[in-house]
PDB file of C-alpha atoms in Angstrom:
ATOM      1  CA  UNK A 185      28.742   5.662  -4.186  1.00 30.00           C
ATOM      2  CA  UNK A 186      29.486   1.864  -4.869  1.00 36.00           C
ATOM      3  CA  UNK A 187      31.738   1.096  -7.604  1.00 34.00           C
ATOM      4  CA  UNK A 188      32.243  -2.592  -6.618  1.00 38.00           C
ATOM      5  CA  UNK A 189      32.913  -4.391 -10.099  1.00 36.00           C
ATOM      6  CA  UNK A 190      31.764  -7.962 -10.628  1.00 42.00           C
ATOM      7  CA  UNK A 191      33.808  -8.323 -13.785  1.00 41.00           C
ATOM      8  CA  UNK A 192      36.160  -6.269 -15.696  1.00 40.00           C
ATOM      9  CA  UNK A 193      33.169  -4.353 -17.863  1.00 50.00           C
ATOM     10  CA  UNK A 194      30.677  -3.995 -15.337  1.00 58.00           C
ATOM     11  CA  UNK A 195      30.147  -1.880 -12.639  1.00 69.00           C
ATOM     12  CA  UNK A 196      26.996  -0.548 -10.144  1.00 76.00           C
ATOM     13  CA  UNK A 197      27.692   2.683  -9.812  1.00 79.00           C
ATOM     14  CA  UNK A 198      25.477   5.271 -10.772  1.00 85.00           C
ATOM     15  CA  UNK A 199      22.457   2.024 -11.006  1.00 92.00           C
ATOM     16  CA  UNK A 200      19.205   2.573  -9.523  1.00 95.00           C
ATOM     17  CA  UNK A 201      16.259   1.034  -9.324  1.00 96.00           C
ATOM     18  CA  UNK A 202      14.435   2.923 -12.272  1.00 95.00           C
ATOM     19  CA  UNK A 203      17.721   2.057 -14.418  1.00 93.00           C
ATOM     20  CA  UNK A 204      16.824  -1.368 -13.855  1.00 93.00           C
ATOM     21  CA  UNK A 205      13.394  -1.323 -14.492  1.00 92.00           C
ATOM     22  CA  UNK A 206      13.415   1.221 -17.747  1.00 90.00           C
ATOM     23  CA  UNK A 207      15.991  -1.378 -19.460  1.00 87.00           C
ATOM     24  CA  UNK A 208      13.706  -4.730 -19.260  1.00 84.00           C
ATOM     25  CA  UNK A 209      13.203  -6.180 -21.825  1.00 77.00           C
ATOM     26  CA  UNK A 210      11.664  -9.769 -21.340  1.00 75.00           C
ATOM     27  CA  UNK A 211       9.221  -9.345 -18.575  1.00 76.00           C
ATOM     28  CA  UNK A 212       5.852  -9.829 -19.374  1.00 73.00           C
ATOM     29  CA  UNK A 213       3.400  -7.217 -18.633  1.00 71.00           C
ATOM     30  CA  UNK A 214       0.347  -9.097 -17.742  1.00 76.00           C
ATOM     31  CA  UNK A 215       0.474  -8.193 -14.232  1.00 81.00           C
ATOM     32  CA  UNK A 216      -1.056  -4.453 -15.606  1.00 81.00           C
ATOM     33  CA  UNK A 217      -4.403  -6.743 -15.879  1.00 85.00           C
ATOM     34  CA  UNK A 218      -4.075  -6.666 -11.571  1.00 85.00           C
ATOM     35  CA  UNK A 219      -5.356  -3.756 -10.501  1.00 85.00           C
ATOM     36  CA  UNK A 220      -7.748  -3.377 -13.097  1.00 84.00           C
ATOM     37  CA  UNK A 221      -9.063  -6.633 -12.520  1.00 86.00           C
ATOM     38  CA  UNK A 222      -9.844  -5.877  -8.649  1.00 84.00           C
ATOM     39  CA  UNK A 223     -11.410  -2.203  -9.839  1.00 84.00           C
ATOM     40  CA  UNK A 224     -13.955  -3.833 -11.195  1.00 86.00           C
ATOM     41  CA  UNK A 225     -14.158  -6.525  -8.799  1.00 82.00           C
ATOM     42  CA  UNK A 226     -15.588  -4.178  -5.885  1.00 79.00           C
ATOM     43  CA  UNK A 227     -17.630  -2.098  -8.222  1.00 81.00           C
ATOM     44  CA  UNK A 228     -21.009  -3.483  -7.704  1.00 76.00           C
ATOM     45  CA  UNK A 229     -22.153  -2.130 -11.233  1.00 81.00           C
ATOM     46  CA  UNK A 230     -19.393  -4.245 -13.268  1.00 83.00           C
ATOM     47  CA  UNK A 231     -20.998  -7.246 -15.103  1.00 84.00           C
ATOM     48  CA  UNK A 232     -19.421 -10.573 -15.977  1.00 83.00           C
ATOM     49  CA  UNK A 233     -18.700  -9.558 -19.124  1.00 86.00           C
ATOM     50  CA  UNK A 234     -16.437  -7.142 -18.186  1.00 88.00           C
ATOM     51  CA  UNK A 235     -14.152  -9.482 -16.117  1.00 86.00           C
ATOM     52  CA  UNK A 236     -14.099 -12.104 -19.155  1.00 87.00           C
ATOM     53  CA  UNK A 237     -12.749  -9.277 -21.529  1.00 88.00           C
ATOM     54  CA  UNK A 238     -10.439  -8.237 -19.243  1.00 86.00           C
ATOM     55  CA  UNK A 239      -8.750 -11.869 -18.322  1.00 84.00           C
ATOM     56  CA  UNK A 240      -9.135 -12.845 -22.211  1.00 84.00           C
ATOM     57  CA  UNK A 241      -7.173  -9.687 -23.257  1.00 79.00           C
ATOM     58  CA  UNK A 242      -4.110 -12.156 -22.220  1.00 78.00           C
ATOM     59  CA  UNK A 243      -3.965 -15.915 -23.808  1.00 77.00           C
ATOM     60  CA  UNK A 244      -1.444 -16.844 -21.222  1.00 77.00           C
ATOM     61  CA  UNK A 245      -4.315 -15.619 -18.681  1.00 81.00           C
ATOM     62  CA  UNK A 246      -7.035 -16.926 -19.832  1.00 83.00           C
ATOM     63  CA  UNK A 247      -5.660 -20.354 -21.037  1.00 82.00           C
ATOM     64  CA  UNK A 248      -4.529 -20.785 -17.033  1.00 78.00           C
ATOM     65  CA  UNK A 249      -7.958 -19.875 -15.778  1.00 80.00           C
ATOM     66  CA  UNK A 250      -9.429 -22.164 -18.619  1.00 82.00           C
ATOM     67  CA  UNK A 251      -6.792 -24.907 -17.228  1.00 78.00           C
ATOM     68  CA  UNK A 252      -7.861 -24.355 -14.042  1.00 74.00           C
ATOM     69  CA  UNK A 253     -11.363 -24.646 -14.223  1.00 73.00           C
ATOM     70  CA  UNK A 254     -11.282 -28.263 -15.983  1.00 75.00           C
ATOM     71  CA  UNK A 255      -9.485 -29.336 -13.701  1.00 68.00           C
ATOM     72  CA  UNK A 256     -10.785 -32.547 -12.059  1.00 51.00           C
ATOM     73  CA  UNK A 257     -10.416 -30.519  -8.756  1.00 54.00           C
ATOM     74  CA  UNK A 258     -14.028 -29.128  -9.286  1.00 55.00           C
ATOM     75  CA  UNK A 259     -15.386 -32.218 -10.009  1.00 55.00           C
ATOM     76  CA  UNK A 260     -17.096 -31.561 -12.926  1.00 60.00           C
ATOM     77  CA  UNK A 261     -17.182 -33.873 -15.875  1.00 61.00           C
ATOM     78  CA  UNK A 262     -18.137 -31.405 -18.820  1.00 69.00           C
ATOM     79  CA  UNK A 263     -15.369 -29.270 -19.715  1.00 75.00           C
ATOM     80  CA  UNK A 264     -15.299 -25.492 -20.274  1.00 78.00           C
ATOM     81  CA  UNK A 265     -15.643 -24.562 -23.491  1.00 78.00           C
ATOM     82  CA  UNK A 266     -14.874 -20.554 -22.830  1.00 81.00           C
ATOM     83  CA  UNK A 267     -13.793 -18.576 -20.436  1.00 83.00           C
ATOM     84  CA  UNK A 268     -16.943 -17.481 -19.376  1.00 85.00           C
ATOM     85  CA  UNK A 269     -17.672 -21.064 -18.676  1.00 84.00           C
ATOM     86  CA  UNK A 270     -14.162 -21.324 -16.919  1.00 82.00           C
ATOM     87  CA  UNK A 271     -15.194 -18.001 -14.728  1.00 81.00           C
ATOM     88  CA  UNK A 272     -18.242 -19.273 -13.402  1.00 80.00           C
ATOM     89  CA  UNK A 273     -17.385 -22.763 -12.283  1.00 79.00           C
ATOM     90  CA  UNK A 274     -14.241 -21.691 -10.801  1.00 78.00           C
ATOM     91  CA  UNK A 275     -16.264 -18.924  -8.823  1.00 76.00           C
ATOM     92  CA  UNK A 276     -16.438 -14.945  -9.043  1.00 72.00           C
ATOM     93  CA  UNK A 277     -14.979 -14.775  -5.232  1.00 71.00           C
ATOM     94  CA  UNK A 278     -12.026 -17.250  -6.407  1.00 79.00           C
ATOM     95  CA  UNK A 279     -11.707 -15.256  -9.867  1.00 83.00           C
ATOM     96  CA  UNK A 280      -9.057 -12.736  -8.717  1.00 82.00           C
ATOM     97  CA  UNK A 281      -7.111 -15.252  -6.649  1.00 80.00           C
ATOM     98  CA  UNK A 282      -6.798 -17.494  -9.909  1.00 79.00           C
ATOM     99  CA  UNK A 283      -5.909 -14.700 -12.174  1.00 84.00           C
ATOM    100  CA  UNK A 284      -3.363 -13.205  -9.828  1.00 82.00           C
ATOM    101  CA  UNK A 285      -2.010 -17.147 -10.040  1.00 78.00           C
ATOM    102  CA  UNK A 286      -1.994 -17.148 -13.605  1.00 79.00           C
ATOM    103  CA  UNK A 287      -0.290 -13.814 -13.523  1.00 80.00           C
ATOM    104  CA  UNK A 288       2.731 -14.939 -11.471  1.00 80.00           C
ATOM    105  CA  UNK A 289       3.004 -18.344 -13.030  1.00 79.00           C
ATOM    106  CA  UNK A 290       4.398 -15.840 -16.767  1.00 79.00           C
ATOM    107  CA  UNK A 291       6.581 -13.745 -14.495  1.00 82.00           C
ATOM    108  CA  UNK A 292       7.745 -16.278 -11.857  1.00 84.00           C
ATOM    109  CA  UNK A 293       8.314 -19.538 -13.657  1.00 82.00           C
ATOM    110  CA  UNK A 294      11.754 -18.826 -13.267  1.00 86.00           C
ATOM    111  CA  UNK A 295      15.459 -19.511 -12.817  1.00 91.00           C
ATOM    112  CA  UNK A 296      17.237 -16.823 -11.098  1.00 94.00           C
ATOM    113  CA  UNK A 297      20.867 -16.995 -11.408  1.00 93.00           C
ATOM    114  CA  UNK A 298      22.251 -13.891  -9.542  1.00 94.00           C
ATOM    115  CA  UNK A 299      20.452 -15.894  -6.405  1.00 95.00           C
ATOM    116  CA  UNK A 300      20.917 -19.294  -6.909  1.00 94.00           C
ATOM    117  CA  UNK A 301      17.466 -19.951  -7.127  1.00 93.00           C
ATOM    118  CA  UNK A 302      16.060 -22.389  -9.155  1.00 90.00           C
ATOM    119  CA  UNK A 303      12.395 -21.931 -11.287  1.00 84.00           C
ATOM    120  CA  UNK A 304      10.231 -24.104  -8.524  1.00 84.00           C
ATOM    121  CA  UNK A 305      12.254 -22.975  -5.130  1.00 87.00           C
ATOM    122  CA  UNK A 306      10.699 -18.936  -6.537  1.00 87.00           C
ATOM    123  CA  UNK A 307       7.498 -19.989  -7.299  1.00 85.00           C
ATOM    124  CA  UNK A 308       7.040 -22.374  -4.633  1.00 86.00           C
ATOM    125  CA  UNK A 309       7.519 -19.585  -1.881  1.00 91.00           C
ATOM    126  CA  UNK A 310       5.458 -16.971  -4.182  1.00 89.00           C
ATOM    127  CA  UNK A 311       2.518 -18.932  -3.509  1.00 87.00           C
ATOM    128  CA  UNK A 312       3.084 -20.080  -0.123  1.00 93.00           C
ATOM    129  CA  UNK A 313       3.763 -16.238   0.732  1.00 94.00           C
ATOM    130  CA  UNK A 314       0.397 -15.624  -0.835  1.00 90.00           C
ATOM    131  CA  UNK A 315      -1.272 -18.136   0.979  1.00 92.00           C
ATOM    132  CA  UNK A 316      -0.288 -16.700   4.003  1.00 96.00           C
ATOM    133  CA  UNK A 317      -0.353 -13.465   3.299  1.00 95.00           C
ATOM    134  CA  UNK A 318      -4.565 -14.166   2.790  1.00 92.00           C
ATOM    135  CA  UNK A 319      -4.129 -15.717   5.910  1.00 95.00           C
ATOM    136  CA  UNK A 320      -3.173 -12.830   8.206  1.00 97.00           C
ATOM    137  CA  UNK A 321      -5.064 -10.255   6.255  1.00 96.00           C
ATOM    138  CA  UNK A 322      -8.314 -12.167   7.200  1.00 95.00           C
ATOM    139  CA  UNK A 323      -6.862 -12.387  10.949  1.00 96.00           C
ATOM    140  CA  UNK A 324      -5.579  -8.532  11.206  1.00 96.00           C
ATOM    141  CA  UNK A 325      -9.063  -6.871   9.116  1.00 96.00           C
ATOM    142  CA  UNK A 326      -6.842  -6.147   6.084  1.00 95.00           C
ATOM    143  CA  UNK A 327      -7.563  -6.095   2.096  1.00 91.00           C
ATOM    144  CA  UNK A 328      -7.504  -9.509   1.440  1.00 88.00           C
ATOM    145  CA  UNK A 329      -7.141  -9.443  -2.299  1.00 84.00           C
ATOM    146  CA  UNK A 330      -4.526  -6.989  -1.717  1.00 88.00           C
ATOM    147  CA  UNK A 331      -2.532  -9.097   0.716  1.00 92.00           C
ATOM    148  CA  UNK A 332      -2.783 -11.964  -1.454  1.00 87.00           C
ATOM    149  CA  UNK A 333      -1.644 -10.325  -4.907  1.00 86.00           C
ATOM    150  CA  UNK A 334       1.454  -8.857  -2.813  1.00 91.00           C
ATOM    151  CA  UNK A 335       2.513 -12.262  -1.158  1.00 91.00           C
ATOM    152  CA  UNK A 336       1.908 -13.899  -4.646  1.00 86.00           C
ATOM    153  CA  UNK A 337       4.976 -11.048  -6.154  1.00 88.00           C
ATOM    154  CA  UNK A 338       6.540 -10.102  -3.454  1.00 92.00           C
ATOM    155  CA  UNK A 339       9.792 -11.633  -5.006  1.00 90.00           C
ATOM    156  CA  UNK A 340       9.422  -9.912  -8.391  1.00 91.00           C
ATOM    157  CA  UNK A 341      11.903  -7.901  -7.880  1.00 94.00           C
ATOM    158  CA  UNK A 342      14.660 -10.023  -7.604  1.00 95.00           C
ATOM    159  CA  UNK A 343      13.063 -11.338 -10.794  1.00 92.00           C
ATOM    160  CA  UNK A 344      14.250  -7.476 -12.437  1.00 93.00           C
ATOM    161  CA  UNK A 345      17.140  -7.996 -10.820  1.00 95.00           C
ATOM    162  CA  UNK A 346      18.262 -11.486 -12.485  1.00 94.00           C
ATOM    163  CA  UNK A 347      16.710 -10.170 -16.099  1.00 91.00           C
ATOM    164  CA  UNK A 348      19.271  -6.926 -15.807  1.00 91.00           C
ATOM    165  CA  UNK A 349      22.241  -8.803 -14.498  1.00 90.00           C
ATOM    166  CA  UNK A 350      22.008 -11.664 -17.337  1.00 87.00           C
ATOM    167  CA  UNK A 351      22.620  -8.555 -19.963  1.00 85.00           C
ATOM    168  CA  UNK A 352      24.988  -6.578 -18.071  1.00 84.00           C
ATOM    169  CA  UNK A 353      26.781  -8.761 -14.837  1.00 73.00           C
ATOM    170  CA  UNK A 354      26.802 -12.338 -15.249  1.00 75.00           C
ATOM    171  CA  UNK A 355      28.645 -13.253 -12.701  1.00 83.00           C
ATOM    172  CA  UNK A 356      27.195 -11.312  -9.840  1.00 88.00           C
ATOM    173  CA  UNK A 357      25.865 -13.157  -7.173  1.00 93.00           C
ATOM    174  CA  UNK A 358      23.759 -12.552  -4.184  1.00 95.00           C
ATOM    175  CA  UNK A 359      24.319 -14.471  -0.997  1.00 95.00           C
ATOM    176  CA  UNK A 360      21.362 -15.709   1.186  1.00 94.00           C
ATOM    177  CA  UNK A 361      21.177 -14.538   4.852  1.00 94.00           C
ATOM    178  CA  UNK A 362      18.124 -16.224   7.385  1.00 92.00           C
ATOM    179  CA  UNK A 363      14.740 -14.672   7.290  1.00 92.00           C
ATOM    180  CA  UNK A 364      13.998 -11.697   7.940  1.00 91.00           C
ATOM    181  CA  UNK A 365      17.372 -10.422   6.114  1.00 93.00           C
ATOM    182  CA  UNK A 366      17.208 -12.848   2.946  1.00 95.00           C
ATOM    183  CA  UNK A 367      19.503 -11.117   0.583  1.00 96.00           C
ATOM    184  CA  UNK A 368      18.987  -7.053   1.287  1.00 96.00           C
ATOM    185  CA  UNK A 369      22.334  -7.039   2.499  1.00 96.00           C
ATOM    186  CA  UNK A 370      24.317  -8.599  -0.162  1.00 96.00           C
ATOM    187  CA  UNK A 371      21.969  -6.528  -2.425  1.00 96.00           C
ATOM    188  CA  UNK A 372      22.353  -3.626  -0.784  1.00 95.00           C
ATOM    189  CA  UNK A 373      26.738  -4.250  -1.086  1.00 93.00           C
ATOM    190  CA  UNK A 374      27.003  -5.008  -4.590  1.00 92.00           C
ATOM    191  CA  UNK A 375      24.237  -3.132  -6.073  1.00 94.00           C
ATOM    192  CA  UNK A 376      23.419  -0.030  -3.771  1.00 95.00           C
ATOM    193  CA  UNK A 377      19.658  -1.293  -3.085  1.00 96.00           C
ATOM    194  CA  UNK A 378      17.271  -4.031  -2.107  1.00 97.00           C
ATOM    195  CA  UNK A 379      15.160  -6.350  -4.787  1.00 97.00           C
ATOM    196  CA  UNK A 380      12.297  -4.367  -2.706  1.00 97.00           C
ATOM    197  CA  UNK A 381      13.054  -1.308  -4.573  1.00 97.00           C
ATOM    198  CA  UNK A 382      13.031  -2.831  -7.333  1.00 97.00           C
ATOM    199  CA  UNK A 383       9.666  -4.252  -6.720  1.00 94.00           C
ATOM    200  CA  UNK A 384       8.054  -0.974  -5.963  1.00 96.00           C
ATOM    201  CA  UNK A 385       9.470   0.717  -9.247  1.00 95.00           C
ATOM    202  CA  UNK A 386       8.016  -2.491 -11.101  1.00 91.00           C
ATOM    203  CA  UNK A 387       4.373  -2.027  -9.586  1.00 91.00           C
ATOM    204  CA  UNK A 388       4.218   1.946 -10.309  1.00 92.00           C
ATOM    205  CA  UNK A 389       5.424   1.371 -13.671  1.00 89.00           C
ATOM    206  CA  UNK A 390       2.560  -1.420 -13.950  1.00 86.00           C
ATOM    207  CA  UNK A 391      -0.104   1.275 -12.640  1.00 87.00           C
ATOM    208  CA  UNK A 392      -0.134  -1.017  -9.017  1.00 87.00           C
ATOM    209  CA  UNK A 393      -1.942   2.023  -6.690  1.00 90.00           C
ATOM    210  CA  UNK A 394       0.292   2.756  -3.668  1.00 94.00           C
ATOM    211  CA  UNK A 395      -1.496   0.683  -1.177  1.00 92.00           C
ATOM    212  CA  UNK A 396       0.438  -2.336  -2.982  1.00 91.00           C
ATOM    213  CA  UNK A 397       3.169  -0.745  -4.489  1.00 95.00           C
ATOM    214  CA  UNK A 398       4.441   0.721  -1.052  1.00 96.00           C
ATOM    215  CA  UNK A 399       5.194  -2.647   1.136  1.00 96.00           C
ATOM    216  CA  UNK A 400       6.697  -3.981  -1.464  1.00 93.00           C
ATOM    217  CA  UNK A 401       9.423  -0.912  -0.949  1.00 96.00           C
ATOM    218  CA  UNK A 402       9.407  -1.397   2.441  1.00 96.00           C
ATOM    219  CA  UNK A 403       9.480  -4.834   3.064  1.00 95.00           C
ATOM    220  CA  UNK A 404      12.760  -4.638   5.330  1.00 95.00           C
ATOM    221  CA  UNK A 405      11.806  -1.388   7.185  1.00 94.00           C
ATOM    222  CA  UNK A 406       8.673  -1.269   7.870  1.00 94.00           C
ATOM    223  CA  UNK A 407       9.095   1.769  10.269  1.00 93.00           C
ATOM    224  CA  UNK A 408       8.887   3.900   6.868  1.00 94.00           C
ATOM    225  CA  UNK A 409       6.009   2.750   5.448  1.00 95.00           C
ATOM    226  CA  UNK A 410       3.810   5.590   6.741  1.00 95.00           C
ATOM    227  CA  UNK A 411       0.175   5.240   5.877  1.00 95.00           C
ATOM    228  CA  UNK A 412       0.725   1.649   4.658  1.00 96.00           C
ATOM    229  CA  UNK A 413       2.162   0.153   7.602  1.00 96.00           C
ATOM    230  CA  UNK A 414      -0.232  -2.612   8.680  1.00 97.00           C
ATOM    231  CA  UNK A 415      -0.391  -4.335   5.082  1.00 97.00           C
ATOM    232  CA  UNK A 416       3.383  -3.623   5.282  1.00 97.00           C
ATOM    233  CA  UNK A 417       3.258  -5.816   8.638  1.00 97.00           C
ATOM    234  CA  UNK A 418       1.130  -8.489   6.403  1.00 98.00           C
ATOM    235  CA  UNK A 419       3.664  -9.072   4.227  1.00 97.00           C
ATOM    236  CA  UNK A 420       6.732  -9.804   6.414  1.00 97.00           C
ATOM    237  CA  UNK A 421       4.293 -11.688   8.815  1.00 98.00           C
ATOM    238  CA  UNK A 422       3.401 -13.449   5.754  1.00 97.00           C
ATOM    239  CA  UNK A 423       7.134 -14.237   4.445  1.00 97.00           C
ATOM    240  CA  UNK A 424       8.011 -15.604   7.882  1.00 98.00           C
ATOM    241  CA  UNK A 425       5.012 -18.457   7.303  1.00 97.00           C
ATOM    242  CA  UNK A 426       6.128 -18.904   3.794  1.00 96.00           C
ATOM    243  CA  UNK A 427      10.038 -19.642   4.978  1.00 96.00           C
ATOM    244  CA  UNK A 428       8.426 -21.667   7.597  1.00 96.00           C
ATOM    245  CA  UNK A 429       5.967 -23.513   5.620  1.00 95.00           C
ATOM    246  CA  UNK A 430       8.707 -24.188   2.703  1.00 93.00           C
ATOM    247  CA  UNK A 431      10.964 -25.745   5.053  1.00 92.00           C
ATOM    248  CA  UNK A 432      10.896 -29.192   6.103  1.00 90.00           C
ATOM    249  CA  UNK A 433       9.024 -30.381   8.651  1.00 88.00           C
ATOM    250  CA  UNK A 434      10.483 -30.670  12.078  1.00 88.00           C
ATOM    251  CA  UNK A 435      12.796 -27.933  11.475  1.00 92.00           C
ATOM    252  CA  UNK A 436      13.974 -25.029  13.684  1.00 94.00           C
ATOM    253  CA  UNK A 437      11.374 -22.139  13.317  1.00 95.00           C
ATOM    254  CA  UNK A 438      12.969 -18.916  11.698  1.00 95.00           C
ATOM    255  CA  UNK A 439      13.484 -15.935  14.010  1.00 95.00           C
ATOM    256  CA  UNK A 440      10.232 -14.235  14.494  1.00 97.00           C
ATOM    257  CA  UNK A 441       8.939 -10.968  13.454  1.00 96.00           C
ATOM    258  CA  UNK A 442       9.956  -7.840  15.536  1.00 95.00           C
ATOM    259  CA  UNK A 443       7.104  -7.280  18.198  1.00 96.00           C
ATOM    260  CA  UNK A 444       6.239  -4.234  16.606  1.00 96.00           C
ATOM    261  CA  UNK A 445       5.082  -5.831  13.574  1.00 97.00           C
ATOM    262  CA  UNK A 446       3.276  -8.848  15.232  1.00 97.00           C
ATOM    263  CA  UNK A 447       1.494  -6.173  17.539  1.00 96.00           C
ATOM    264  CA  UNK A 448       0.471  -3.915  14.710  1.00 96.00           C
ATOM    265  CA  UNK A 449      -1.901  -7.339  13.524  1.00 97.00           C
ATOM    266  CA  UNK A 450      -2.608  -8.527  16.761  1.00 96.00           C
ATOM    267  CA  UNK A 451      -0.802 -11.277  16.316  1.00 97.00           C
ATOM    268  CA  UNK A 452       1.224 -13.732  18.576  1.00 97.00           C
ATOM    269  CA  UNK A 453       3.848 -15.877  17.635  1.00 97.00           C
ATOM    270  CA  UNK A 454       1.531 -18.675  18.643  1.00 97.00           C
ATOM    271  CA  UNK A 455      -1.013 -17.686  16.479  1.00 97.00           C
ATOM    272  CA  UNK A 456       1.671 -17.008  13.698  1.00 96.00           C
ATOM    273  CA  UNK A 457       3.209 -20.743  14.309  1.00 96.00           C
ATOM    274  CA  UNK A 458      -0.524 -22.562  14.374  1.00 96.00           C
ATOM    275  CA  UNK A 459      -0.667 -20.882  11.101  1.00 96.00           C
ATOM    276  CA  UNK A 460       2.198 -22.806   9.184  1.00 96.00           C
ATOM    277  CA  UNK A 461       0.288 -25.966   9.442  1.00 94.00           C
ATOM    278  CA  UNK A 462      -2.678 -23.938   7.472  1.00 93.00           C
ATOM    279  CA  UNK A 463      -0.363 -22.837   5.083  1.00 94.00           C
ATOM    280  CA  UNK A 464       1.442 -25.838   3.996  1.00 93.00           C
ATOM    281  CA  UNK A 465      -2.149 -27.321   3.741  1.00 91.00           C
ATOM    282  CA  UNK A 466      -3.163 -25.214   1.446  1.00 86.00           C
ATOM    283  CA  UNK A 467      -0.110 -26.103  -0.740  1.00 85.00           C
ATOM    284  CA  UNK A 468      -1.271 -29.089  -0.552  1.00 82.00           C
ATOM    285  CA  UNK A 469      -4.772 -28.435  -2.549  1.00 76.00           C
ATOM    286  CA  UNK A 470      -2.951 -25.874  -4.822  1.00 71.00           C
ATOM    287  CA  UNK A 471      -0.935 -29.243  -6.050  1.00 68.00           C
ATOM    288  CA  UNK A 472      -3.439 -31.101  -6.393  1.00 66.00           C
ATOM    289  CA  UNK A 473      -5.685 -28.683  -8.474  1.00 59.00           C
ATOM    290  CA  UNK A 474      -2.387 -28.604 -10.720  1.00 56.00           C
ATOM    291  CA  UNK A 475      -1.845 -32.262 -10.639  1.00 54.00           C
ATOM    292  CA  UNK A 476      -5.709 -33.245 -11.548  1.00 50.00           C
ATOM    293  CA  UNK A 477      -5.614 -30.314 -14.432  1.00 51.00           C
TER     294      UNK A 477
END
């Protein structure tokens, strides 16, 4: 059991992962609009009035996806008026993608103290990791929308993490390894788990179905994720573009994937380097769409 103390009145033992999730307190919980959102996405009998409830049901939502869609990125001189307008200009293939955006911009936007992170380094690779994560899913034949939505939060949990440790360790801190370890170690020292736990807990309790839920948890050993392997694969393919991608240009690559994973997607580490260029590209447009809004 660990019992390491990071001040005199706190200690991890007995914590888990529900324990930390049960006791937040300030996280939002429009993410729960997710997996509704892509229900009625691939049933061909939903109408557009259906989506528009849904993504109005949140203002933070649906003032993004209104923000969005004037933006001077879709070159259109009459603004949006509704979100119905907002919805079809943007596009109903980009509508999930945006709202899974506008999402992670309420839960993400973020300092996180217990990792030294500040509110743009998180959000910056939350979006590159999505970008990517779209990126191999197209290559490997996998759920896009899926690997997208699971790039865009595969963080959150370190996002529970921080939220907890404000209220009950304040001075616990994490320290940083190189890709693919990142911080499971340190997490796993002081606190007895990974943020990926975390994560998983967070999705279930957010009515996430498994097939999301389930690489989240194992996002640093992928040799239990059963049934869910491949999109498991997708993810830490996609986290090695998005510390690759975030990094600055001309330097050293991080250590690739383990061959297992890059086999399970038929992917080489050629491929998986040509990509970084692709994703850091598509950074590129996402600032600009927020720059022109």
């Amino acid at each position: 059991m660990n019992t390491l103390f990071c001040s005199a009145a706190f200690t991890t033992e007995g914590l888990t992962p529900e324990r930390i999730v049960e006791e937040l307190k300030h996280l939002p919980s429009a993410p729960k609009v997710l997996p509704r959102l892509k229900r009625l996405l691939v049933d061909g009998n939903s109408s557009m009035e259906e989506i528009v409830a849904l993504i109005r049901i949140d203002p933070g939502i649906a003032a993004r996806v209104l923000q969005v869609g004037n933006s001077a990125y879709f070159g259109n001189s009459v603004r949006c008026r509704s979100v119905d307008e907002a919805v079809i200009r943007v596009g109903y293939d980009e509508i999930y993608n945006l709202v899974s955006y506008a999402v992670a911009s309420q839960v993400l936007e973020r300092p996180l103290a217990v990792y030294g992170l500040e509110s743009e380094d998180l959000w910056r690779q939350s979006v590159a990791c999505a970008i990517a994560a779209e990126l191999v899913a197209v290559h490997s034949g996998e759920d896009v929308s899926v690997a997208y939505t699971i790039g865009l939060l595969h963080g959150i949990g370190m996002v529970a993490i921080d939220e907890w440790a404000l209220r009950h360790g304040p001075t616990l801190m994490f320290t940083w390894q190189k890709f693919p370890k990142e911080y499971a170690n340190s997490e796993r020292a002081l606190i007895g788990f990974t943020q990926a736990e975390v994560g998983s807990t967070l999705l279930r309790m957010w009515g996430f179905p498994a097939e999301m839920s389930e690489p989240f948890r194992w996002q640093y050993a992928p040799g239990g994720a059963g049934g869910h392997a491949r999109m498991t694969c997708v993810m830490i393919a996609a986290k090695w573009l998005r510390t690759a991608a975030c990094s600055p240009v001309g330097a050293p690559l991080p250590a690739f994937p383990d061959d297992a994973v890059l086999k399970r997607l038929h992917l080489t580490t050629r491929q998986l380097t040509n990509y970084v260029g692709g994703v850091r590209a598509q950074l590129g447009v996402l600032d600009c769409q927020l720059a022109a809004a």
